Coordinates of C-alpha atoms in Angstrom, one line a residue:
X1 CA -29.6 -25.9 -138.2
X2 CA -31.5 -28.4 -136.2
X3 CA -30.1 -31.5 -138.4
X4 CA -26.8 -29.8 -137.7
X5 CA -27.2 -29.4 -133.7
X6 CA -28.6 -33.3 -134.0
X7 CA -25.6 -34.5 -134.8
X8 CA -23.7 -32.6 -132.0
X9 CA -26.0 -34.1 -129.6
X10 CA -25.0 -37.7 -130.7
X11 CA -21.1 -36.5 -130.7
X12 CA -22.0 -34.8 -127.4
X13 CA -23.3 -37.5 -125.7
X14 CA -21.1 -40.1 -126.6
X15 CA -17.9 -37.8 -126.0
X16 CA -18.6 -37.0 -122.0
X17 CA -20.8 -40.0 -121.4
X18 CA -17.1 -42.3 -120.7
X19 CA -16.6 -39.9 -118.1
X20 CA -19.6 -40.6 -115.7
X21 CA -19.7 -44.2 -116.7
X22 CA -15.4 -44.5 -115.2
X23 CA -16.1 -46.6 -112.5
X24 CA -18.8 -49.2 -113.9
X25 CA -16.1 -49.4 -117.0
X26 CA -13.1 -49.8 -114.8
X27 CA -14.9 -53.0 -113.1
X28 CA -16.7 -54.7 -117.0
X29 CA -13.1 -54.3 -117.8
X30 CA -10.9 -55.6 -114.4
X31 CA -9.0 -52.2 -114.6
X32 CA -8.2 -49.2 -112.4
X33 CA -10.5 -45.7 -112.8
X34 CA -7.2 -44.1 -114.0
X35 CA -6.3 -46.8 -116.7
X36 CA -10.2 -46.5 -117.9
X37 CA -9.4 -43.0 -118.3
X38 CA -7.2 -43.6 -121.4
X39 CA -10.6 -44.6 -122.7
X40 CA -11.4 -40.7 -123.1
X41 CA -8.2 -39.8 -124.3
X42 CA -8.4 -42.7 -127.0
X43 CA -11.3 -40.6 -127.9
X44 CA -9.8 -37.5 -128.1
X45 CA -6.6 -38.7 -129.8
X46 CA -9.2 -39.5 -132.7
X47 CA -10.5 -36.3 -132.6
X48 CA -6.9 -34.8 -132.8
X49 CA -5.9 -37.2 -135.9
X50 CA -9.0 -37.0 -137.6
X51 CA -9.5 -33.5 -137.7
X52 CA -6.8 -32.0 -139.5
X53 CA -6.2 -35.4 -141.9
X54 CA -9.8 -35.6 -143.0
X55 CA -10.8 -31.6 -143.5
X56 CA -7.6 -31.6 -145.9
X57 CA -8.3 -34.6 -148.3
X58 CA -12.0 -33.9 -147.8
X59 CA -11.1 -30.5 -149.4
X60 CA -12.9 -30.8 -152.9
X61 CA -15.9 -33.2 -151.2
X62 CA -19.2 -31.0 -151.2
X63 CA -20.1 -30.0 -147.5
X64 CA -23.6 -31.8 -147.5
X65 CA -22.2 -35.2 -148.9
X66 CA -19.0 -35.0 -146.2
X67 CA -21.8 -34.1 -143.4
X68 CA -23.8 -37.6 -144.1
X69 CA -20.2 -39.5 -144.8
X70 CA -18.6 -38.5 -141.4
X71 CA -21.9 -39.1 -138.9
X72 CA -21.7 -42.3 -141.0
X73 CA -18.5 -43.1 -139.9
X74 CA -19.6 -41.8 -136.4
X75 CA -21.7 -43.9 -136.1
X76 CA -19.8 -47.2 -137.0
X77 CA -17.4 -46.0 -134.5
X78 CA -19.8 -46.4 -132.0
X79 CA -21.3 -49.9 -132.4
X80 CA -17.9 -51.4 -132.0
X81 CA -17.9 -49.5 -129.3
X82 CA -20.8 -51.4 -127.8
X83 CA -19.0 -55.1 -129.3
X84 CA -15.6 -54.5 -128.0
X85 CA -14.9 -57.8 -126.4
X86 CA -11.9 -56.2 -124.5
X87 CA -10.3 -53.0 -123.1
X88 CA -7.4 -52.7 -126.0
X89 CA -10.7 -53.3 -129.0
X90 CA -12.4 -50.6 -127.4
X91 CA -9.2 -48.0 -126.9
X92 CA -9.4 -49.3 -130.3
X93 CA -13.0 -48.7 -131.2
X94 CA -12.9 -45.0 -129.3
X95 CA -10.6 -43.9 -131.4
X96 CA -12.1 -44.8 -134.4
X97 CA -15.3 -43.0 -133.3
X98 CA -13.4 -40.0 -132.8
X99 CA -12.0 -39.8 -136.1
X100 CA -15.0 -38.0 -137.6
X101 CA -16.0 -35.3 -134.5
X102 CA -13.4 -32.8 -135.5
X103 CA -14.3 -32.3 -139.3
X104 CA -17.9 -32.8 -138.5
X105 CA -18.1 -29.7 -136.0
X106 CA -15.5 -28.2 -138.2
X107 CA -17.6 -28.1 -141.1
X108 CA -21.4 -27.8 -139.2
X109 CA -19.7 -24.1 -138.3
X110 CA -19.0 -23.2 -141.8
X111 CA -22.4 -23.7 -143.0
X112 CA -24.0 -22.3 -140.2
X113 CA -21.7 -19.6 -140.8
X114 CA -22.1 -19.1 -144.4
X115 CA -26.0 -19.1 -143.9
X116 CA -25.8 -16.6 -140.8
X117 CA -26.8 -12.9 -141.1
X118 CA -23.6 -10.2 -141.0
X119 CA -22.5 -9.8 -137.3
X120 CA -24.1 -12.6 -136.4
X121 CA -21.2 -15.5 -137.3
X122 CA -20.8 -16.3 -133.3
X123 CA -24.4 -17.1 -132.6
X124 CA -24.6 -19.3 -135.9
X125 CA -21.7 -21.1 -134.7
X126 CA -23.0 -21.2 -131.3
X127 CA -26.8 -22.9 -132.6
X128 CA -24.5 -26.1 -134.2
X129 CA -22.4 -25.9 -130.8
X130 CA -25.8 -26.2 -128.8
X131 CA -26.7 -29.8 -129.8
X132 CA -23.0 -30.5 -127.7
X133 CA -24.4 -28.5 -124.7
X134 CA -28.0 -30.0 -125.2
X135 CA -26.4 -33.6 -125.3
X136 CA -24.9 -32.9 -121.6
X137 CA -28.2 -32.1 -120.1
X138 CA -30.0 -34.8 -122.0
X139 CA -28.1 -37.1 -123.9
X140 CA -25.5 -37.7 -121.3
X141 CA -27.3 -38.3 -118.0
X142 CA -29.6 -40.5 -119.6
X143 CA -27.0 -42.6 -121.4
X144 CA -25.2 -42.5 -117.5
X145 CA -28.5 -43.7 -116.2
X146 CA -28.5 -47.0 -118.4
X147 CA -24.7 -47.4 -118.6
X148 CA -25.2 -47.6 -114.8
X149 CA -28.4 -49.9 -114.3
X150 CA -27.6 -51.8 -117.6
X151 CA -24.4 -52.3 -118.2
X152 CA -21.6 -49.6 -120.1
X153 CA -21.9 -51.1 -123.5
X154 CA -26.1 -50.0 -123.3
X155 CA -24.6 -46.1 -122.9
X156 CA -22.7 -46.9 -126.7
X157 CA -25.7 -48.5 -127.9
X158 CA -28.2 -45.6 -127.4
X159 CA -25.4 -43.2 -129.0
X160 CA -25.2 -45.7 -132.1
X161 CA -28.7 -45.0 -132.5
X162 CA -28.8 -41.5 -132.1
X163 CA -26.3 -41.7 -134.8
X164 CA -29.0 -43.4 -137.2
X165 CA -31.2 -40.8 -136.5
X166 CA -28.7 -37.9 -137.4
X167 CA -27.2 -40.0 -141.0
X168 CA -31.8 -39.8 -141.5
X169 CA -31.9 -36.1 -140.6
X170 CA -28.9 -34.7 -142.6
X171 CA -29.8 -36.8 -145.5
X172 CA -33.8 -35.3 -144.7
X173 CA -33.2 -31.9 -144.1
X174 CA -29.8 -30.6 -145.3
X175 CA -29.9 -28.2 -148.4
X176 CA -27.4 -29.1 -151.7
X177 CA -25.4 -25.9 -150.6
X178 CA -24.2 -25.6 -154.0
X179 CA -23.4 -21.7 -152.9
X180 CA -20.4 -22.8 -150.9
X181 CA -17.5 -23.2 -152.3
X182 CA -14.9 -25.6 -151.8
X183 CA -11.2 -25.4 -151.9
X184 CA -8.4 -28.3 -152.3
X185 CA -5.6 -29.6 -149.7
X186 CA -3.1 -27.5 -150.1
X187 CA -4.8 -24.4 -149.8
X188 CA -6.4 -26.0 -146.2
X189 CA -2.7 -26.9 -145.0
X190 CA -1.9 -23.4 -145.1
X191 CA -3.6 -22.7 -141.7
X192 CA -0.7 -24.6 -141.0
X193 CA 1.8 -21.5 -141.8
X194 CA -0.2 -18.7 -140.0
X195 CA 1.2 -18.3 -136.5
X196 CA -2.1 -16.4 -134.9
X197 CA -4.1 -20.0 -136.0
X198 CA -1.3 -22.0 -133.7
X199 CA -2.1 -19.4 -130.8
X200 CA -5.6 -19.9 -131.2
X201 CA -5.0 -23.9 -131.4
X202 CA -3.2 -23.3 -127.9
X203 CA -5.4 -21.3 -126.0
X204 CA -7.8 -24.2 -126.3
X205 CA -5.6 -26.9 -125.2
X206 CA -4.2 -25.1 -122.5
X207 CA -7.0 -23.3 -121.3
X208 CA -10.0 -26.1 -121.7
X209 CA -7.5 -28.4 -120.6
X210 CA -8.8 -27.0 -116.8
X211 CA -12.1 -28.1 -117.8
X212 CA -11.5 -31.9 -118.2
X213 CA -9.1 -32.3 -115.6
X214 CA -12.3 -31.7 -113.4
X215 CA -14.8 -33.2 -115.7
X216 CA -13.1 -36.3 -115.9
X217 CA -12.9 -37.8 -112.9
X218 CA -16.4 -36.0 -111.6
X219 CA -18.6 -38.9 -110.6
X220 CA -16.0 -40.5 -108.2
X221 CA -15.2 -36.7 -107.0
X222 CA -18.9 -36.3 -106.2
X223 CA -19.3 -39.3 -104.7
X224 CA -15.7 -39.8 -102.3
X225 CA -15.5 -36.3 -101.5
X226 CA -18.4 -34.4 -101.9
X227 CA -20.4 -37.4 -100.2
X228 CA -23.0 -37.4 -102.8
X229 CA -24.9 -40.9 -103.4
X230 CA -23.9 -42.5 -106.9
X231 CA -27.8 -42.1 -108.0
X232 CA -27.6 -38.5 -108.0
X233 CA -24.1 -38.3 -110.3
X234 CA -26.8 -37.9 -113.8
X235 CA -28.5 -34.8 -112.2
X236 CA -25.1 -33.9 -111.2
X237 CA -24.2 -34.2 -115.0
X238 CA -27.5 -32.7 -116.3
X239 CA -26.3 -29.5 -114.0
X240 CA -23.0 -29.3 -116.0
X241 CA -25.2 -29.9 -119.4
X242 CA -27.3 -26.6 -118.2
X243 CA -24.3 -24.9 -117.5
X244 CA -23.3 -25.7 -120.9
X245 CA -26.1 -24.9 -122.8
X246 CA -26.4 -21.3 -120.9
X247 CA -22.1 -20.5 -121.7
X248 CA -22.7 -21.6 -125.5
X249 CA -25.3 -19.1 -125.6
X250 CA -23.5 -16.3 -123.5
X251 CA -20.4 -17.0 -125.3
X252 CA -21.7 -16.4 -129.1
X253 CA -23.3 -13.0 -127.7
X254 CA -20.1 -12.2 -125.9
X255 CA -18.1 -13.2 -129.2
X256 CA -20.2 -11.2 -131.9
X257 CA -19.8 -8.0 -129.0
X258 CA -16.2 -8.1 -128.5
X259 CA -14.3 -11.4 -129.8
X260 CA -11.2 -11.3 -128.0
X261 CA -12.7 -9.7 -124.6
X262 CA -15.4 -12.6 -124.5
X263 CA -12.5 -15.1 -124.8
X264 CA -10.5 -13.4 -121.9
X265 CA -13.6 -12.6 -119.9
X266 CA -14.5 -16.8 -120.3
X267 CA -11.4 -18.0 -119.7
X268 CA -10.2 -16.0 -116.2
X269 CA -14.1 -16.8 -115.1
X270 CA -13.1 -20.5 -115.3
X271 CA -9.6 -20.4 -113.9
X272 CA -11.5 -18.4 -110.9
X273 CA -14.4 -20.8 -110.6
X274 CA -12.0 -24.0 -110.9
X275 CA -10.1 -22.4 -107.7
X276 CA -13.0 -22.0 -105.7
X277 CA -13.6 -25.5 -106.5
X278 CA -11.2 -26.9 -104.6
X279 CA -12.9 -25.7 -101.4
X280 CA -16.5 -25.8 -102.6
X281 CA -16.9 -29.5 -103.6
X282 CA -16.8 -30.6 -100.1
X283 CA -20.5 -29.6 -99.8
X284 CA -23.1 -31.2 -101.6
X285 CA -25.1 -27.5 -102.9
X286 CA -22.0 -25.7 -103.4
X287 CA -20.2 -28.8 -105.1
X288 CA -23.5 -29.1 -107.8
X289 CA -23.6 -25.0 -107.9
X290 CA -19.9 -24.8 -108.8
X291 CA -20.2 -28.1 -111.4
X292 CA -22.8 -25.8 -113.2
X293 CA -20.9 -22.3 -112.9
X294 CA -17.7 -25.3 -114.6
X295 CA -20.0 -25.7 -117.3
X296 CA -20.6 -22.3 -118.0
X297 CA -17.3 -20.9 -118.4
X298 CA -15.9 -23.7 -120.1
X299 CA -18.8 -23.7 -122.8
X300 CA -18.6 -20.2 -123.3
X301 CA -15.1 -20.6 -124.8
X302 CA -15.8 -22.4 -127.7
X303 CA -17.8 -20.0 -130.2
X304 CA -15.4 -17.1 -129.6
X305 CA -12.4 -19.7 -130.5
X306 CA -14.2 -21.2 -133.2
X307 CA -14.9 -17.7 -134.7
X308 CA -11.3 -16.7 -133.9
X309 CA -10.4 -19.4 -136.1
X310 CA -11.9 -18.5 -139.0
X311 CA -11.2 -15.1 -138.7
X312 CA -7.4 -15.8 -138.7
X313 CA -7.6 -18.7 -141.0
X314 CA -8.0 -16.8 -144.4
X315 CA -8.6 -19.2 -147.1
X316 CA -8.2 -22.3 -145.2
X317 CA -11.3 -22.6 -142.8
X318 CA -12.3 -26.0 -143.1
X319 CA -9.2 -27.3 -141.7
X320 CA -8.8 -24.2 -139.0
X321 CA -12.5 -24.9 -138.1
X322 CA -11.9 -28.6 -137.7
X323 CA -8.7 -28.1 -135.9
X324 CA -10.5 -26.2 -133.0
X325 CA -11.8 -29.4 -131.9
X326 CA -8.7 -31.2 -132.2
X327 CA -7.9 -28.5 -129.9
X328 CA -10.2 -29.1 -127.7
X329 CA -10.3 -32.9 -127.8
X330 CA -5.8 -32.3 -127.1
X331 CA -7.2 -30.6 -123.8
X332 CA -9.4 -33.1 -123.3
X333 CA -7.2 -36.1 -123.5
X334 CA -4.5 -33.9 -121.8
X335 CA -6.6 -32.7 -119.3
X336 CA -7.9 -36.4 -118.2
X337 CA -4.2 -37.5 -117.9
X338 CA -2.9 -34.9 -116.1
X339 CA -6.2 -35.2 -113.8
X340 CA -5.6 -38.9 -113.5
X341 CA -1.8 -38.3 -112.6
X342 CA -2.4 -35.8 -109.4
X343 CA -4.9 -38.7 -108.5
X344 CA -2.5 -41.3 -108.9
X345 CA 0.0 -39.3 -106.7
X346 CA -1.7 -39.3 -104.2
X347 CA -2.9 -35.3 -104.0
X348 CA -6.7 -36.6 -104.4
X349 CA -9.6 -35.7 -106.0
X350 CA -9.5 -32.1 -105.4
X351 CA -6.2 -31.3 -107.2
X352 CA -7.6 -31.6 -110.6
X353 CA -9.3 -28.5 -109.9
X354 CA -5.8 -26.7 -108.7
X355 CA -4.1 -27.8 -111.8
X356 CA -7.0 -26.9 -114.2
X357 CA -7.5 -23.4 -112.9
X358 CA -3.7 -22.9 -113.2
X359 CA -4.2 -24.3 -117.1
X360 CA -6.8 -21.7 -117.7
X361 CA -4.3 -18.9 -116.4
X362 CA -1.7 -20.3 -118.9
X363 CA -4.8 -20.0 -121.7
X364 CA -4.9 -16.4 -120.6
X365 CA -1.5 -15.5 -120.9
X366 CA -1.3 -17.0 -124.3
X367 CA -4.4 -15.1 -125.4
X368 CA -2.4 -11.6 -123.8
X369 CA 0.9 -12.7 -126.4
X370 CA -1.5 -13.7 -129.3
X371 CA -3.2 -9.9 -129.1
X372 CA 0.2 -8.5 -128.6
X373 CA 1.3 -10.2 -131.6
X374 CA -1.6 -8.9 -133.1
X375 CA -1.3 -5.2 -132.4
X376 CA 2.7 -5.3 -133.6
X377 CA 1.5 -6.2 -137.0
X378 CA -1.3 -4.1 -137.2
X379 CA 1.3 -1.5 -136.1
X380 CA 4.5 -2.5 -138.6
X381 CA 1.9 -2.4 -141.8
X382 CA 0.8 1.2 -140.7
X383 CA 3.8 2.6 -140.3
X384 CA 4.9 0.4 -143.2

């Protein structure tokens, strides 16, 4: 478990680290804040690619062997991150390094899974998931700190060897897992057919997309409208980290409780907190309050989806797993755009938090027709 969560601390940190470094990337580069933001989404588009392509043909590959072979990747990704002479190399480079995070993750919650005790699937998940959290109270601000007083590239550098250290630990610590059984691509792609998986897939893009409308553009909304001095943006960061770490855990008890209820009570706690965002970021304790309540609710999504995944995926959990965070990484690159688009039209650095609590209502509706969907089944095979 710890060789798991080590590897998504390195994913962790080099996923939301772009977002605090914006600015000091936007200069290295001679390019506007919203432009840099295409870095993220880069990113995430790897995420979204890699995901589905690589937990399919990856079908047959024992789980310990695909571990090591995808943090490898990982962390290839990331030292041409830190060589990228220009901005096109490194939307390049970014999306390279995202390739692997959606099968790794994917996979990481199988095992964990596998290994867990009965009734508790969520808070296995949730362990893997808490090296992500971990990474934004740790990993994150301190990779800030350097990307700031350094240089961006240093920030890529200190993930690339955090990457080292995981390909050591998984090869170190992982068991053979002989137990766990594998199964062959077209038995994955059939999550592909099941319509409750796609509803799942959605209520992630659409409701984390809220999340990273905010979280992207944070350090100049911090600093241009909360009047907060740039030096304090990591603590800022390592609040949201906290936040994080506390939802993962909440979430996987909430999720082992009562699946779908933890999913709707996370989700309509985030579109409320985003709102109140709009007014509470104009002072300096409510804005770094309300940046850790952000972290919270978003976090304590994941495990139930992830969970919700498998559960609805059958026989094809690898690729349903791995998908999630395609999911995620869709509302992350979605959620920077649309972020960066308000910005651009002059609304300001507020109205990311309008839009993202309105896409965390639309997550909540789609969760309502999902469990609708749901009970009409349940209800046709009874009477059936």
């Amino acid at each position: 478990m710890l060789a798991l969560a080590l590897g998504g601390f390195g994913i962790g940190t080099t996923e939301f680290v772009a977002m605090g470094l914006l600015p000091e990337m936007a200069g290295g580069l001679d390019i506007s804040e919203p432009t840099a933001g295409h870095v993220i989404s880069a990113y995430a588009l790897g995420v979204v690619v890699g995901a589905p392509l690589i937990a399919a043909l990856t079908a047959r590959v024992p789980r310990r062997t695909l571990l090591i072979a995808l943090m490898v990747a990982f962390t290839l990704g990331n030292a041409a991150s830190v060589l990228a002479p220009d901005y096109p190399t490194l939307m390049a480079a970014r999306f390279v390094a995202g390739l692997p995070h959606g099968a790794y993750f994917g996979v990481a919650a199988l095992v964990a899974a596998h290994l867990a005790e009965p009734g508790r699937r969520a808070k296995a998940v949730a362990n893997v998931m808490i090296g992500l959290s971990i990474a934004n109270v740790v990993g994150v601000p301190v990779a800030t700190w350097l990307g700031q007083h350094l240089g961006w590239r240093s920030a890529f550098a200190l993930v690339t060897v955090i990457g080292v250290a995981v390909v050591a630990s998984l090869i170190a610590w992982i068991p053979r897992l002989d137990a766990m059984p594998t199964t062959n691509p077209i038995t994955e792609l059939g999550a592909l057919t099941r319509v409750q998986v796609w509803m799942t897939l959605i209520m992630g893009m659409v409701g984390f997309g809220g999340m990273f409308a905010v979280y992207s553009y944070i350090s100049t909304t911090l600093t241009d409208v909360t009047g907060l001095a740039k030096s304090l943006i990591p603590i800022a960061l390592m609040l949201y980290g906290l936040g994080m770490v506390v939802g993962n855990v909440v979430g996987g008890h909430l999720a082992d409780r009562a699946l779908t209820k933890g999913l709707a009570v996370s989700m309509t706690a985030l579109a409320l907190i985003l709102a109140v965002f709009v007014i509470a970021v104009r002072t300096p304790v409510t804005a770094l309050v309300f940046v850790f309540l952000i972290g919270v609710a978003g976090s304590a999504m994941v495990p139930a989806l992830q969970t919700r995944l498998m559960d609805v995926a059958a026989d094809a959990q690898t690729l349903a797993a791995a998908l999630n965070h395609a999911a995620l990484n869709v509302a992350n690159a979605f959620g920077a755009w649309i972020g960066g688009v308000v910005i651009a039209a002059g609304y300001g650095y507020t109205a990311p938090a309008a839009v993202g609590s309105m896409l965390a209502v639309a997550g909540l509706v789609v969760l309502g027709f999902a469990v609708l969907l749901e009970r009409r089944r349940a209800s046709t095979q009874v009477t059936g």
